[in-house]
mmCIF file of C-alpha atoms in Angstrom:
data_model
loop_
_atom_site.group_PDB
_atom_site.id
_atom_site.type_symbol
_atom_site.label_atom_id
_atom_site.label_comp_id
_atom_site.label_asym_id
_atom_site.label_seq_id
_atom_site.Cartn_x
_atom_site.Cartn_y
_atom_site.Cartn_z
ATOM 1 C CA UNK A 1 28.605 177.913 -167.422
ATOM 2 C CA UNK A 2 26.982 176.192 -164.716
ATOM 3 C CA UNK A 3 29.151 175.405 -161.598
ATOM 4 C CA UNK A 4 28.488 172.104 -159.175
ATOM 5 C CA UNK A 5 28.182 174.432 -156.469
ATOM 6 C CA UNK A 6 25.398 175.735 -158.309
ATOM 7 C CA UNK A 7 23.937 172.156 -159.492
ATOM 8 C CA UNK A 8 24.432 170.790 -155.739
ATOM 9 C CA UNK A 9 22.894 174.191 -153.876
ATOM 10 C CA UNK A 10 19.722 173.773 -156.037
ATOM 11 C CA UNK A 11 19.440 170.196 -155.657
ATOM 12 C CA UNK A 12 19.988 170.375 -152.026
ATOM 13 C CA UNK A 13 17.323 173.224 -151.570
ATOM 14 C CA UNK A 14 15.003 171.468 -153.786
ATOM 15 C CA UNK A 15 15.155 168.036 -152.546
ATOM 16 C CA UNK A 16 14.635 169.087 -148.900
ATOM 17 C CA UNK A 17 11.490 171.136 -150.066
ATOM 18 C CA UNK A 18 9.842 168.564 -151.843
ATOM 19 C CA UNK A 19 10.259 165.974 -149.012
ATOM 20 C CA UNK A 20 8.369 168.186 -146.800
ATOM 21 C CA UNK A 21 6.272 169.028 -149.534
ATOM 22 C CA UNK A 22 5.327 165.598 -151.099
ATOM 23 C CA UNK A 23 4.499 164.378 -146.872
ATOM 24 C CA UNK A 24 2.420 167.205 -145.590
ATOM 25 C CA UNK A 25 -1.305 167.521 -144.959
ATOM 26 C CA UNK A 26 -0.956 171.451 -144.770
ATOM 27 C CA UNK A 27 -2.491 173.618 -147.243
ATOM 28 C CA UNK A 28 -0.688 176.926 -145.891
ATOM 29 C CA UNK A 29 3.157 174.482 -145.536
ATOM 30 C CA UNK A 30 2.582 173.577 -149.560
ATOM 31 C CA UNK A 31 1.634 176.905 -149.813
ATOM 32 C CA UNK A 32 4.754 178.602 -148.339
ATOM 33 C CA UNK A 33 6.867 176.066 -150.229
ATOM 34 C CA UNK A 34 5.416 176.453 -153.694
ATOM 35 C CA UNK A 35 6.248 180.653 -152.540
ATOM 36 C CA UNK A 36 10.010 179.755 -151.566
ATOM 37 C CA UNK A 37 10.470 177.563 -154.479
ATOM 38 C CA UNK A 38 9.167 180.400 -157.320
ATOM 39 C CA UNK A 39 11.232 182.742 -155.460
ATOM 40 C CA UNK A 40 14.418 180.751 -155.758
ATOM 41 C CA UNK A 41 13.580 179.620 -158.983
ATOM 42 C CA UNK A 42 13.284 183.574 -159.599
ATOM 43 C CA UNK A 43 17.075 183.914 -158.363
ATOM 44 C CA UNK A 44 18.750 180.654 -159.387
ATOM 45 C CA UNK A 45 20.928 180.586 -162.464
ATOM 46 C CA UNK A 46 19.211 181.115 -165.482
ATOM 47 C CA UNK A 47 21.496 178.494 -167.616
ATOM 48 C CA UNK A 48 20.034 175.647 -165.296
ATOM 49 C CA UNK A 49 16.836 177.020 -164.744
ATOM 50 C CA UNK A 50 16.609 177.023 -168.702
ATOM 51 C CA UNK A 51 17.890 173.343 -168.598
ATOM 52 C CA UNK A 52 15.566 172.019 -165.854
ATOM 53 C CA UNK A 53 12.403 173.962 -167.285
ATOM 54 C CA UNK A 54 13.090 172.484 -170.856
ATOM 55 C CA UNK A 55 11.833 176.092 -172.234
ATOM 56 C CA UNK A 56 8.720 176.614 -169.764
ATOM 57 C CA UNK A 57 8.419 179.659 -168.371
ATOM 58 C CA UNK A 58 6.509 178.763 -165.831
ATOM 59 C CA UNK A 59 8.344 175.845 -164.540
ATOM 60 C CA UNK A 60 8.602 175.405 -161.022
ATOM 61 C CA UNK A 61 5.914 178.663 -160.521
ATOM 62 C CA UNK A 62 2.802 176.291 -161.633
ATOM 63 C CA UNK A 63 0.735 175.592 -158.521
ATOM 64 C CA UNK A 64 -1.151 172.954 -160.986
ATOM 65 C CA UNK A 65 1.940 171.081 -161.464
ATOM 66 C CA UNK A 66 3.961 172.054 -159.153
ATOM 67 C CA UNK A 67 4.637 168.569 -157.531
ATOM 68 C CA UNK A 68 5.269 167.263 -161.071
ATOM 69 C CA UNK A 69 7.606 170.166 -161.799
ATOM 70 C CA UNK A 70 9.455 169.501 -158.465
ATOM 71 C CA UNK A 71 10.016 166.071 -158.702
ATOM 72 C CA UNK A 72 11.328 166.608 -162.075
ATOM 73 C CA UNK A 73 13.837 169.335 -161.468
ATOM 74 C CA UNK A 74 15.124 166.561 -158.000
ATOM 75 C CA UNK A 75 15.712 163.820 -160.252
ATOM 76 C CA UNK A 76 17.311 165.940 -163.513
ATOM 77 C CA UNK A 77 19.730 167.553 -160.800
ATOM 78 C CA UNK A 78 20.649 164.455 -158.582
ATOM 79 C CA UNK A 79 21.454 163.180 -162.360
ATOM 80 C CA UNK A 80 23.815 166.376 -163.067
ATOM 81 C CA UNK A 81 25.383 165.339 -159.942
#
């Protein structure tokens, strides 16, 4: 079961990341974000994880598409909210 705690921590986390992420010129910043977000992604609840990554395993851990993936997991969770 998923919990709103767990809905709004991950949307909170992941909103503020890609805001910095989506407005900075820094190579090593998107760098250390893309890091933090695979690394929470790693820990986050697997039931929403599975929900946001619609079956990709390597949602969210993509440098390729990670902007994509980002913005996608923001708006699915501020719609869960």
């Amino acid at each position: 079961m998923i919990t709103r705690d767990s809905i709004e921590t991950a949307y909170s986390f992941l909103h503020q990341k890609r805001n910095v992420y989506i407005h900075s010129s820094l190579d090593w910043q998107k760098d250390d974000i893309e890091y933090a977000i695979a690394s929470y992604a790693d820990d986050m609840s697997q039931e929403l994880y599975n929900i946001l990554s619609e079956g990709r395993s390597d949602f969210l851990r993509d440098h390729s598409r990670f902007r994509e993936d980002i913005t996608k997991a923001v708006e699915q969770l501020e719609n869960m909210l």
